[in-house]
């Protein structure tokens, strides 16, 4: 079984990142929070680190449900990062 | 079951009202809200709405179900357009059907307030001079949504 | 100018929404309310609405003008039917157009709350068994209207 | 100039009175309130008096504007009496 998760970016974040998604392989055996996933993404790509740091109101969804940054990420999950929503 | 539609097409207000009106003999009041692209006199020409397919529908369905329970609705409808819309074009339709007016009016206000900051839509503005910018989230919208907590 | 109509005819919700939507580029939100004859499971078959011709139009015009000023509307519409209407038939339409949603939603609630006890309409109920009775004024409606004072 | 006023009845009041309107001649030279007009109507028709007494929430309009019972009635006015309104 793969330990991969899909990471999606939306709106201004997607534009800054310059792509719609990343695939990330989780460290085996560890419980990974959203915060830890952000660290992994930042280590993989220093530019991503700078982008996240410029976005203090970053929001996250795990499997299409709004989540908090201490939420647990599991293999196969779809994690989305985006700025505050502006619908309606 | 709440009627949830995410589409690039326009919607038909008369048809949507007719569906809510005809749900049952117990409907006494319908409250409808339509949001449209507002010309602001600053050269705005159009809005582009991006969303998170799948999550959008899930969130709007939950929101509709919450409104039905909380305000004892007979049903509700949420239609949200995505893509590019010019000034005066409709963006969003919310409709609530209840036995009495107070519940219908409150449910529609609840739905539009919560949808603005709680469903994964993002607006980008395009101006006549070629400028384009993402719309910033407004603290007033967060406050309006939180007032229903 | 508020659009005020007192009529025995049905109204077209889509057309009324289109008028409000197209008032100006500054319209950002429309709030519409439709009241209809509610089946109450007690044999009610129809309502008959009587009114005071002349005074009705004058009161509704004043009410509409008050809403436009108070809620900074671009305009509003009040349509009230008179005569006999079966279950499920529309009785009243109220619509408000504003730059922002809060004003539109509040204005429509204001208009329907004030109209119920402040405009010269009287309802009579007809039942399947031949009974017929004037509808009593409800204290809750007086309270809802007074809440806007 | 006539000192006549038109009195209209609506809804349940109209049904009880059994007619849609009355014409009333005001006493010359006097200032007449709505209350005084009700007294004149009651003197002219004892049945009306009984009907008014059974309707504690009677409402009045002078020339198609809501009024109070101390409102002043003038020759040529249209005075309407009715129960609480139940529109919408």
CSV table of C-alpha atoms in Angstrom, one decimal:
chain,number,residue,atom,x,y,z
A,1,UNK,CA,0.0,0.0,0.0
A,2,UNK,CA,1.3,3.4,-1.0
A,3,UNK,CA,1.8,6.1,1.6
A,4,UNK,CA,1.1,8.8,-0.9
A,5,UNK,CA,-1.3,11.7,-0.4
A,6,UNK,CA,-2.6,14.2,-2.9
A,7,UNK,CA,-2.2,17.9,-2.1
A,8,UNK,CA,-4.4,20.4,-4.0
A,9,UNK,CA,-4.0,24.2,-4.3
A,10,UNK,CA,-6.8,26.6,-5.1
A,11,UNK,CA,-7.3,30.2,-6.2
A,12,UNK,CA,-4.5,32.7,-5.4
A,13,UNK,CA,-2.5,29.9,-3.7
A,14,UNK,CA,-2.7,27.8,-6.9
A,15,UNK,CA,-1.5,30.7,-9.0
A,16,UNK,CA,1.4,31.4,-6.7
A,17,UNK,CA,2.4,27.7,-6.5
A,18,UNK,CA,2.1,27.5,-10.3
A,19,UNK,CA,0.5,24.1,-10.3
A,20,UNK,CA,-2.8,22.5,-9.2
A,21,UNK,CA,-1.5,19.6,-7.1
A,22,UNK,CA,1.4,17.7,-5.6
A,23,UNK,CA,1.8,14.1,-4.7
A,24,UNK,CA,3.6,13.6,-1.3
A,25,UNK,CA,4.9,10.4,0.2
A,26,UNK,CA,4.3,10.3,4.0
A,27,UNK,CA,7.0,8.9,6.3
A,28,UNK,CA,6.2,5.3,7.1
A,29,UNK,CA,4.9,4.5,10.6
A,30,UNK,CA,4.4,8.1,11.7
A,31,UNK,CA,1.2,9.9,12.5
A,32,UNK,CA,1.2,13.0,10.3
A,33,UNK,CA,-0.7,16.2,11.1
A,34,UNK,CA,-1.5,18.9,8.5
A,35,UNK,CA,1.3,20.9,10.1
A,36,UNK,CA,3.8,18.1,9.6
A,37,UNK,CA,2.6,17.8,6.0
A,38,UNK,CA,3.3,21.5,5.5
A,39,UNK,CA,6.8,20.9,6.8
A,40,UNK,CA,7.3,18.1,4.4
A,41,UNK,CA,6.0,20.2,1.5
A,42,UNK,CA,8.3,23.1,2.5
A,43,UNK,CA,11.3,20.8,2.8
A,44,UNK,CA,10.6,19.4,-0.7
A,45,UNK,CA,10.2,22.9,-2.2
A,46,UNK,CA,11.6,26.0,-0.5
A,47,UNK,CA,9.5,28.2,-2.8
A,48,UNK,CA,6.3,26.6,-1.3
A,49,UNK,CA,7.6,27.4,2.2
A,50,UNK,CA,7.9,31.1,1.2
A,51,UNK,CA,4.4,31.0,-0.3
A,52,UNK,CA,2.8,29.4,2.8
A,53,UNK,CA,4.6,32.0,5.0
A,54,UNK,CA,3.1,34.9,3.0
A,55,UNK,CA,-0.4,33.4,3.5
A,56,UNK,CA,-1.3,33.8,7.2
A,57,UNK,CA,-5.0,32.9,6.7
A,58,UNK,CA,-4.3,29.6,4.9
A,59,UNK,CA,-7.3,27.1,5.1
A,60,UNK,CA,-7.1,23.4,4.8
A,61,UNK,CA,-9.6,20.6,3.9
A,62,UNK,CA,-9.0,16.9,4.4
A,63,UNK,CA,-11.0,14.7,2.0
A,64,UNK,CA,-13.2,17.7,1.0
A,65,UNK,CA,-14.1,18.6,4.6
A,66,UNK,CA,-12.8,21.7,6.3
A,67,UNK,CA,-10.1,20.7,8.9
A,68,UNK,CA,-7.7,22.2,11.4
A,69,UNK,CA,-3.9,22.2,11.2
A,70,UNK,CA,-3.7,19.5,13.9
A,71,UNK,CA,-5.9,17.2,11.8
A,72,UNK,CA,-4.5,13.8,11.0
A,73,UNK,CA,-3.5,13.0,7.4
A,74,UNK,CA,-3.6,9.3,6.2
A,75,UNK,CA,-2.3,7.6,3.2
A,76,UNK,CA,-4.6,8.1,0.2
A,77,UNK,CA,-6.1,11.3,1.6
A,78,UNK,CA,-6.9,14.4,-0.5
A,79,UNK,CA,-5.5,17.5,1.3
A,80,UNK,CA,-6.5,20.9,-0.1
A,81,UNK,CA,-4.9,24.2,0.8
A,82,UNK,CA,-6.6,27.5,-0.1
A,83,UNK,CA,-7.1,31.2,1.0
A,84,UNK,CA,-10.3,32.3,2.8
A,85,UNK,CA,-13.4,31.5,0.7
A,86,UNK,CA,-15.2,34.4,-1.1
A,87,UNK,CA,-18.4,32.9,-2.5
A,88,UNK,CA,-21.9,34.2,-2.9
B,1,UNK,CA,-33.8,16.9,0.0
B,2,UNK,CA,-32.1,20.3,-0.6
B,3,UNK,CA,-31.6,21.0,-4.3
B,4,UNK,CA,-27.9,21.8,-4.8
B,5,UNK,CA,-26.6,22.9,-8.1
B,6,UNK,CA,-23.1,24.1,-9.1
B,7,UNK,CA,-23.1,25.2,-12.7
B,8,UNK,CA,-21.8,27.7,-15.2
B,9,UNK,CA,-25.3,28.2,-16.6
B,10,UNK,CA,-27.8,30.8,-15.7
B,11,UNK,CA,-30.8,29.7,-13.5
B,12,UNK,CA,-34.5,30.4,-13.9
B,13,UNK,CA,-35.9,32.2,-10.9
B,14,UNK,CA,-39.5,31.5,-11.8
B,15,UNK,CA,-38.9,27.7,-12.1
B,16,UNK,CA,-37.0,27.6,-8.9
B,17,UNK,CA,-39.7,29.5,-7.1
B,18,UNK,CA,-42.3,27.1,-8.6
B,19,UNK,CA,-40.5,24.0,-7.3
B,20,UNK,CA,-40.4,25.4,-3.7
B,21,UNK,CA,-44.0,26.6,-3.9
B,22,UNK,CA,-45.2,23.2,-5.0
B,23,UNK,CA,-43.4,21.1,-2.5
B,24,UNK,CA,-46.5,20.5,-0.4
B,25,UNK,CA,-49.8,22.0,0.7
B,26,UNK,CA,-48.0,23.0,3.9
B,27,UNK,CA,-45.9,25.7,2.2
B,28,UNK,CA,-47.0,29.2,3.5
B,29,UNK,CA,-43.9,31.3,2.6
B,30,UNK,CA,-41.0,31.3,0.2
B,31,UNK,CA,-37.9,33.4,0.8
B,32,UNK,CA,-35.6,33.8,-2.2
B,33,UNK,CA,-32.2,35.6,-2.5
B,34,UNK,CA,-30.3,36.3,-5.7
B,35,UNK,CA,-26.8,37.6,-5.6
B,36,UNK,CA,-25.5,39.3,-8.8
B,37,UNK,CA,-22.4,40.9,-10.1
B,38,UNK,CA,-22.5,44.5,-8.9
B,39,UNK,CA,-21.0,47.3,-11.0
B,40,UNK,CA,-18.9,49.4,-8.6
B,41,UNK,CA,-18.1,52.3,-10.8
B,42,UNK,CA,-14.4,51.4,-10.6
B,43,UNK,CA,-14.0,49.8,-14.1
B,44,UNK,CA,-15.0,46.3,-12.9
B,45,UNK,CA,-16.2,44.3,-16.0
B,46,UNK,CA,-16.6,40.7,-14.8
B,47,UNK,CA,-16.0,38.2,-12.0
B,48,UNK,CA,-14.6,34.7,-12.3
B,49,UNK,CA,-15.7,32.2,-9.8
B,50,UNK,CA,-13.4,29.2,-9.1
B,51,UNK,CA,-14.5,26.3,-6.8
B,52,UNK,CA,-13.4,23.0,-5.4
B,53,UNK,CA,-15.5,20.4,-7.3
B,54,UNK,CA,-16.8,17.7,-5.0
B,55,UNK,CA,-16.2,19.6,-1.8
B,56,UNK,CA,-18.5,22.5,-3.0
B,57,UNK,CA,-21.5,20.1,-3.5
B,58,UNK,CA,-20.7,18.4,-0.2
B,59,UNK,CA,-20.6,21.6,1.8
B,60,UNK,CA,-23.7,23.1,0.2
B,61,UNK,CA,-25.6,19.9,0.9
B,62,UNK,CA,-24.6,19.9,4.5
B,63,UNK,CA,-25.5,23.6,4.7
B,64,UNK,CA,-28.9,23.0,3.2
B,65,UNK,CA,-29.7,20.1,5.5
B,66,UNK,CA,-28.6,22.2,8.5
B,67,UNK,CA,-31.0,25.0,7.4
B,68,UNK,CA,-33.9,22.5,6.9
B,69,UNK,CA,-33.5,21.2,10.4
B,70,UNK,CA,-32.7,24.4,12.2
B,71,UNK,CA,-35.6,26.4,10.6
B,72,UNK,CA,-38.1,23.5,10.0
B,73,UNK,CA,-38.1,24.1,6.3
B,74,UNK,CA,-40.1,22.0,3.9
B,75,UNK,CA,-37.0,22.3,1.7
B,76,UNK,CA,-34.4,24.7,0.3
B,77,UNK,CA,-32.4,25.3,-2.9
B,78,UNK,CA,-28.9,26.5,-3.4
B,79,UNK,CA,-27.6,27.2,-6.9
B,80,UNK,CA,-24.1,28.7,-7.3
B,81,UNK,CA,-22.6,29.6,-10.6
B,82,UNK,CA,-18.9,29.2,-11.5
B,83,UNK,CA,-16.9,30.6,-14.4
B,84,UNK,CA,-17.0,34.2,-15.7
B,85,UNK,CA,-20.0,36.5,-15.2
B,86,UNK,CA,-20.5,40.1,-16.4
B,87,UNK,CA,-22.0,42.9,-14.4
B,88,UNK,CA,-25.7,42.3,-13.7
B,89,UNK,CA,-25.4,38.6,-14.1
B,90,UNK,CA,-26.7,36.3,-11.4
B,91,UNK,CA,-24.1,34.5,-9.3
B,92,UNK,CA,-26.1,32.7,-6.6
B,93,UNK,CA,-29.7,31.7,-5.8
B,94,UNK,CA,-30.9,30.6,-2.4
B,95,UNK,CA,-34.5,29.7,-1.7
B,96,UNK,CA,-36.3,28.4,1.4
B,97,UNK,CA,-39.8,27.1,1.8
B,98,UNK,CA,-41.5,27.0,5.2
B,99,UNK,CA,-44.9,27.0,6.8
B,100,UNK,CA,-44.5,30.5,8.1
B,101,UNK,CA,-42.6,33.6,6.9
B,102,UNK,CA,-40.2,34.0,9.8
B,103,UNK,CA,-38.6,30.6,9.3
B,104,UNK,CA,-38.3,31.1,5.5
B,105,UNK,CA,-36.7,34.6,5.8
B,106,UNK,CA,-34.3,33.5,8.5
B,107,UNK,CA,-33.2,30.3,6.7
B,108,UNK,CA,-32.4,32.3,3.5
B,109,UNK,CA,-30.3,34.8,5.4
B,110,UNK,CA,-28.5,32.0,7.2
B,111,UNK,CA,-27.8,30.2,4.0
B,112,UNK,CA,-26.3,33.1,2.1
B,113,UNK,CA,-24.3,34.3,5.2
B,114,UNK,CA,-22.8,30.9,5.8
B,115,UNK,CA,-22.2,30.1,2.1
B,116,UNK,CA,-20.1,33.3,1.6
B,117,UNK,CA,-17.3,32.2,3.9
B,118,UNK,CA,-18.0,28.5,4.3
B,119,UNK,CA,-18.2,27.0,0.8
B,120,UNK,CA,-15.1,26.6,-1.4
B,121,UNK,CA,-15.6,29.4,-3.9
B,122,UNK,CA,-13.1,32.1,-4.8
B,123,UNK,CA,-13.8,35.3,-6.7
B,124,UNK,CA,-11.5,37.0,-9.1
B,125,UNK,CA,-12.3,40.5,-10.5
B,126,UNK,CA,-11.4,41.6,-14.1
B,127,UNK,CA,-11.3,45.3,-14.8
B,128,UNK,CA,-11.6,47.3,-18.1
B,129,UNK,CA,-8.0,48.3,-18.0
B,130,UNK,CA,-6.9,44.7,-18.0
B,131,UNK,CA,-6.1,44.5,-14.3
B,132,UNK,CA,-7.3,41.4,-12.5
B,133,UNK,CA,-7.2,40.5,-8.8
B,134,UNK,CA,-8.5,38.0,-6.3
B,135,UNK,CA,-11.2,39.3,-4.0
B,136,UNK,CA,-10.1,39.6,-0.4
B,137,UNK,CA,-12.2,37.9,2.3
B,138,UNK,CA,-14.2,40.5,4.2
B,139,UNK,CA,-14.2,40.5,8.0
B,140,UNK,CA,-17.9,41.6,7.8
B,141,UNK,CA,-18.7,38.4,6.0
B,142,UNK,CA,-17.0,36.3,8.7
B,143,UNK,CA,-18.9,38.2,11.4
B,144,UNK,CA,-22.2,37.7,9.5
B,145,UNK,CA,-21.6,33.9,9.3
B,146,UNK,CA,-20.5,33.7,12.9
B,147,UNK,CA,-23.6,35.5,14.1
B,148,UNK,CA,-25.5,32.2,13.3
B,149,UNK,CA,-23.2,30.1,15.6
C,1,UNK,CA,-40.4,54.4,-7.5
C,2,UNK,CA,-41.8,51.3,-5.6
C,3,UNK,CA,-43.8,49.1,-7.9
C,4,UNK,CA,-47.2,48.6,-6.2
C,5,UNK,CA,-49.8,46.3,-7.6
C,6,UNK,CA,-53.2,45.2,-6.1
C,7,UNK,CA,-54.8,42.7,-8.4
C,8,UNK,CA,-56.9,39.5,-8.6
C,9,UNK,CA,-54.4,38.1,-11.1
C,10,UNK,CA,-51.4,35.8,-10.4
C,11,UNK,CA,-48.0,37.4,-10.7
C,12,UNK,CA,-44.9,36.2,-12.5
C,13,UNK,CA,-42.0,35.7,-10.1
C,14,UNK,CA,-39.4,35.5,-12.8
C,15,UNK,CA,-40.5,38.8,-14.4
C,16,UNK,CA,-40.6,40.6,-11.1
C,17,UNK,CA,-37.1,39.4,-10.2
C,18,UNK,CA,-35.9,40.5,-13.7
C,19,UNK,CA,-37.3,44.0,-13.1
C,20,UNK,CA,-35.5,44.4,-9.8
C,21,UNK,CA,-32.3,42.8,-11.1
C,22,UNK,CA,-32.1,45.2,-14.1
C,23,UNK,CA,-32.7,48.4,-12.2
C,24,UNK,CA,-29.1,49.5,-12.4
C,25,UNK,CA,-25.6,48.2,-12.5
C,26,UNK,CA,-25.4,48.9,-8.7
C,27,UNK,CA,-27.8,46.0,-7.8
C,28,UNK,CA,-25.8,43.3,-5.9
C,29,UNK,CA,-28.6,41.5,-4.1
C,30,UNK,CA,-32.3,40.8,-4.5
C,31,UNK,CA,-34.5,39.5,-1.7
C,32,UNK,CA,-37.9,38.1,-2.7
C,33,UNK,CA,-40.7,36.8,-0.5
C,34,UNK,CA,-43.8,35.1,-1.7
C,35,UNK,CA,-46.7,34.2,0.6
C,36,UNK,CA,-49.1,31.6,-0.5
C,37,UNK,CA,-52.3,29.9,0.8
C,38,UNK,CA,-51.2,27.2,3.2
C,39,UNK,CA,-53.2,23.9,3.6
C,40,UNK,CA,-53.5,23.4,7.4
C,41,UNK,CA,-55.0,19.9,7.4
C,42,UNK,CA,-58.2,21.3,8.8
C,43,UNK,CA,-60.3,21.3,5.7
C,44,UNK,CA,-59.4,24.7,4.6
C,45,UNK,CA,-60.1,25.1,0.9
C,46,UNK,CA,-59.6,28.7,0.0
C,47,UNK,CA,-59.0,32.2,1.3
C,48,UNK,CA,-60.8,35.4,0.2
C,49,UNK,CA,-59.0,38.7,0.5
C,50,UNK,CA,-61.0,41.9,0.8
C,51,UNK,CA,-59.4,45.3,0.8
C,52,UNK,CA,-60.0,49.0,0.9
C,53,UNK,CA,-59.4,50.2,-2.7
C,54,UNK,CA,-57.4,53.4,-2.8
C,55,UNK,CA,-56.2,53.2,0.8
C,56,UNK,CA,-54.5,49.9,0.1
C,57,UNK,CA,-52.4,51.4,-2.8
C,58,UNK,CA,-51.6,54.6,-0.7
C,59,UNK,CA,-50.4,52.5,2.3
C,60,UNK,CA,-48.3,50.1,0.2
C,61,UNK,CA,-46.7,53.1,-1.6
C,62,UNK,CA,-45.8,54.7,1.7
C,63,UNK,CA,-44.5,51.4,3.0
C,64,UNK,CA,-42.4,50.9,-0.1
C,65,UNK,CA,-41.0,54.4,0.1
C,66,UNK,CA,-40.1,53.9,3.8
C,67,UNK,CA,-38.3,50.7,3.0
C,68,UNK,CA,-36.3,52.4,0.1
C,69,UNK,CA,-35.1,55.2,2.4
C,70,UNK,CA,-34.5,53.1,5.5
C,71,UNK,CA,-32.6,50.3,3.8
C,72,UNK,CA,-31.0,52.3,1.0
C,73,UNK,CA,-32.8,50.2,-1.6
C,74,UNK,CA,-32.4,50.8,-5.3
C,75,UNK,CA,-36.2,49.9,-5.4
C,76,UNK,CA,-38.8,47.5,-4.2
C,77,UNK,CA,-42.0,45.8,-5.3
C,78,UNK,CA,-45.1,44.9,-3.5
C,79,UNK,CA,-47.8,42.9,-5.2
C,80,UNK,CA,-50.9,41.8,-3.2
C,81,UNK,CA,-53.7,39.7,-4.6
C,82,UNK,CA,-57.4,40.1,-3.7
C,83,UNK,CA,-60.3,37.9,-4.2
C,84,UNK,CA,-60.5,34.1,-3.7
C,85,UNK,CA,-57.4,31.9,-3.8
C,86,UNK,CA,-57.1,28.1,-3.4
C,87,UNK,CA,-54.4,26.2,-1.4
C,88,UNK,CA,-51.0,26.7,-2.9
C,89,UNK,CA,-51.9,29.9,-4.7
C,90,UNK,CA,-49.7,32.9,-4.2
C,91,UNK,CA,-51.1,35.8,-2.2
C,92,UNK,CA,-48.3,38.3,-1.9
C,93,UNK,CA,-45.0,39.1,-3.5
C,94,UNK,CA,-42.4,41.4,-1.9
C,95,UNK,CA,-39.0,42.1,-3.5
C,96,UNK,CA,-36.2,44.4,-2.6
C,97,UNK,CA,-33.0,45.3,-4.6
C,98,UNK,CA,-30.0,46.7,-2.8
C,99,UNK,CA,-26.2,47.0,-3.3
C,100,UNK,CA,-25.6,44.5,-0.6
C,101,UNK,CA,-27.4,41.4,0.7
C,102,UNK,CA,-28.1,42.6,4.3
C,103,UNK,CA,-30.1,45.6,3.3
C,104,UNK,CA,-32.2,43.6,0.7
C,105,UNK,CA,-32.9,40.8,3.2
C,106,UNK,CA,-33.9,43.2,6.0
C,107,UNK,CA,-36.1,45.4,3.7
C,108,UNK,CA,-38.1,42.4,2.6
C,109,UNK,CA,-38.6,41.2,6.1
C,110,UNK,CA,-39.7,44.7,7.1
C,111,UNK,CA,-42.1,45.0,4.2
C,112,UNK,CA,-43.9,41.7,4.8
C,113,UNK,CA,-44.0,42.2,8.6
C,114,UNK,CA,-45.4,45.8,8.3
C,115,UNK,CA,-47.8,44.9,5.4
C,116,UNK,CA,-49.5,42.1,7.4
C,117,UNK,CA,-51.0,44.4,10.1
C,118,UNK,CA,-50.6,47.8,8.4
C,119,UNK,CA,-52.3,47.6,5.1
C,120,UNK,CA,-56.1,47.3,4.8
C,121,UNK,CA,-56.5,43.7,3.8
C,122,UNK,CA,-58.8,41.2,5.5
C,123,UNK,CA,-58.8,37.4,5.1
C,124,UNK,CA,-61.8,35.1,5.1
C,125,UNK,CA,-61.3,31.3,5.2
C,126,UNK,CA,-63.6,28.9,3.4
C,127,UNK,CA,-63.7,25.2,4.5
C,128,UNK,CA,-64.7,22.0,2.8
C,129,UNK,CA,-67.7,21.6,5.1
C,130,UNK,CA,-69.1,24.9,4.0
C,131,UNK,CA,-68.0,26.8,7.1
C,132,UNK,CA,-66.5,30.2,6.5
C,133,UNK,CA,-64.8,32.6,9.0
C,134,UNK,CA,-62.8,35.8,9.1
C,135,UNK,CA,-59.2,35.3,10.1
C,136,UNK,CA,-58.4,36.7,13.6
C,137,UNK,CA,-55.5,39.1,13.8
C,138,UNK,CA,-52.5,37.5,15.5
C,139,UNK,CA,-50.6,39.1,18.4
C,140,UNK,CA,-47.4,37.6,16.9
C,141,UNK,CA,-48.0,39.7,13.7
C,142,UNK,CA,-48.5,42.9,15.7
C,143,UNK,CA,-45.2,42.1,17.6
C,144,UNK,CA,-43.3,41.4,14.4
C,145,UNK,CA,-44.5,44.7,12.9
C,146,UNK,CA,-43.7,46.6,16.1
C,147,UNK,CA,-40.2,45.2,16.2
C,148,UNK,CA,-39.3,47.5,13.3
C,149,UNK,CA,-40.5,50.7,15.2
D,1,UNK,CA,-71.8,73.4,1.5
D,2,UNK,CA,-73.0,70.1,2.9
D,3,UNK,CA,-71.8,68.9,6.3
D,4,UNK,CA,-72.1,65.3,5.2
D,5,UNK,CA,-69.4,62.7,5.7
D,6,UNK,CA,-69.2,59.2,4.2
D,7,UNK,CA,-68.7,56.3,6.6
D,8,UNK,CA,-67.4,53.0,5.2
D,9,UNK,CA,-67.4,49.5,6.8
D,10,UNK,CA,-65.1,46.7,5.9
D,11,UNK,CA,-64.7,42.9,6.4
D,12,UNK,CA,-66.5,41.4,9.4
D,13,UNK,CA,-67.8,44.9,10.4
D,14,UNK,CA,-69.4,45.4,7.0
D,15,UNK,CA,-71.0,41.9,7.3
D,16,UNK,CA,-72.5,42.7,10.8
D,17,UNK,CA,-73.7,46.2,9.8
D,18,UNK,CA,-75.2,44.7,6.6
D,19,UNK,CA,-74.2,47.5,4.4
D,20,UNK,CA,-71.1,49.0,2.9
D,21,UNK,CA,-71.6,52.6,3.9
D,22,UNK,CA,-73.6,55.3,5.6
D,23,UNK,CA,-73.9,59.0,5.0
D,24,UNK,CA,-73.9,61.1,8.2
D,25,UNK,CA,-74.7,64.8,8.5
D,26,UNK,CA,-72.4,66.6,11.1
D,27,UNK,CA,-73.8,69.1,13.5
D,28,UNK,CA,-73.1,72.6,12.2
D,29,UNK,CA,-70.4,74.6,13.8
D,30,UNK,CA,-69.0,71.9,16.1
D,31,UNK,CA,-65.6,70.2,15.9
D,32,UNK,CA,-66.4,66.5,15.5
D,33,UNK,CA,-63.9,63.8,16.6
D,34,UNK,CA,-64.1,60.2,15.4
D,35,UNK,CA,-65.5,59.3,18.9
D,36,UNK,CA,-68.2,61.9,18.5
D,37,UNK,CA,-69.0,60.5,15.0
D,38,UNK,CA,-69.4,57.0,16.6
D,39,UNK,CA,-71.8,58.6,19.0
D,40,UNK,CA,-73.9,60.1,16.2
D,41,UNK,CA,-73.9,56.8,14.3
D,42,UNK,CA,-75.0,54.9,17.5
D,43,UNK,CA,-77.8,57.4,18.1
D,44,UNK,CA,-79.0,57.1,14.5
D,45,UNK,CA,-78.9,53.3,14.7
D,46,UNK,CA,-79.0,51.4,18.0
D,47,UNK,CA,-77.9,48.2,16.2
D,48,UNK,CA,-74.7,49.9,15.1
D,49,UNK,CA,-74.1,50.9,18.7
D,50,UNK,CA,-74.3,47.2,19.8
D,51,UNK,CA,-72.0,46.1,16.9
D,52,UNK,CA,-69.3,48.7,17.8
D,53,UNK,CA,-69.5,47.6,21.5
D,54,UNK,CA,-68.8,44.0,20.5
D,55,UNK,CA,-65.6,45.1,18.5
D,56,UNK,CA,-63.0,46.3,21.0
D,57,UNK,CA,-60.2,46.4,18.4
D,58,UNK,CA,-62.1,48.7,16.0
D,59,UNK,CA,-59.7,50.6,13.7
D,60,UNK,CA,-60.4,53.9,11.9
D,61,UNK,CA,-59.1,55.7,8.8
D,62,UNK,CA,-59.8,59.3,7.8
D,63,UNK,CA,-59.5,59.9,4.1
D,64,UNK,CA,-57.7,56.6,3.6
D,65,UNK,CA,-55.0,57.2,6.2
D,66,UNK,CA,-55.0,55.4,9.6
D,67,UNK,CA,-56.2,57.6,12.3
D,68,UNK,CA,-56.9,57.7,16.1
D,69,UNK,CA,-60.3,58.1,17.7
D,70,UNK,CA,-59.5,61.7,18.7
D,71,UNK,CA,-58.9,62.5,15.0
D,72,UNK,CA,-60.9,65.4,13.7
D,73,UNK,CA,-63.7,64.7,11.1
D,74,UNK,CA,-64.5,67.4,8.6
D,75,UNK,CA,-67.4,67.8,6.1
D,76,UNK,CA,-66.7,65.8,2.9
D,77,UNK,CA,-64.3,63.4,4.7
D,78,UNK,CA,-64.3,59.6,4.0
D,79,UNK,CA,-64.2,57.8,7.4
D,80,UNK,CA,-63.7,54.0,7.4
D,81,UNK,CA,-64.2,51.6,10.3
D,82,UNK,CA,-62.8,48.1,10.2
D,83,UNK,CA,-61.4,45.2,12.3
D,84,UNK,CA,-57.6,44.7,12.7
D,85,UNK,CA,-56.0,44.1,9.3
D,86,UNK,CA,-54.9,40.6,8.3
D,87,UNK,CA,-53.0,40.8,5.0
D,88,UNK,CA,-50.0,39.1,3.6
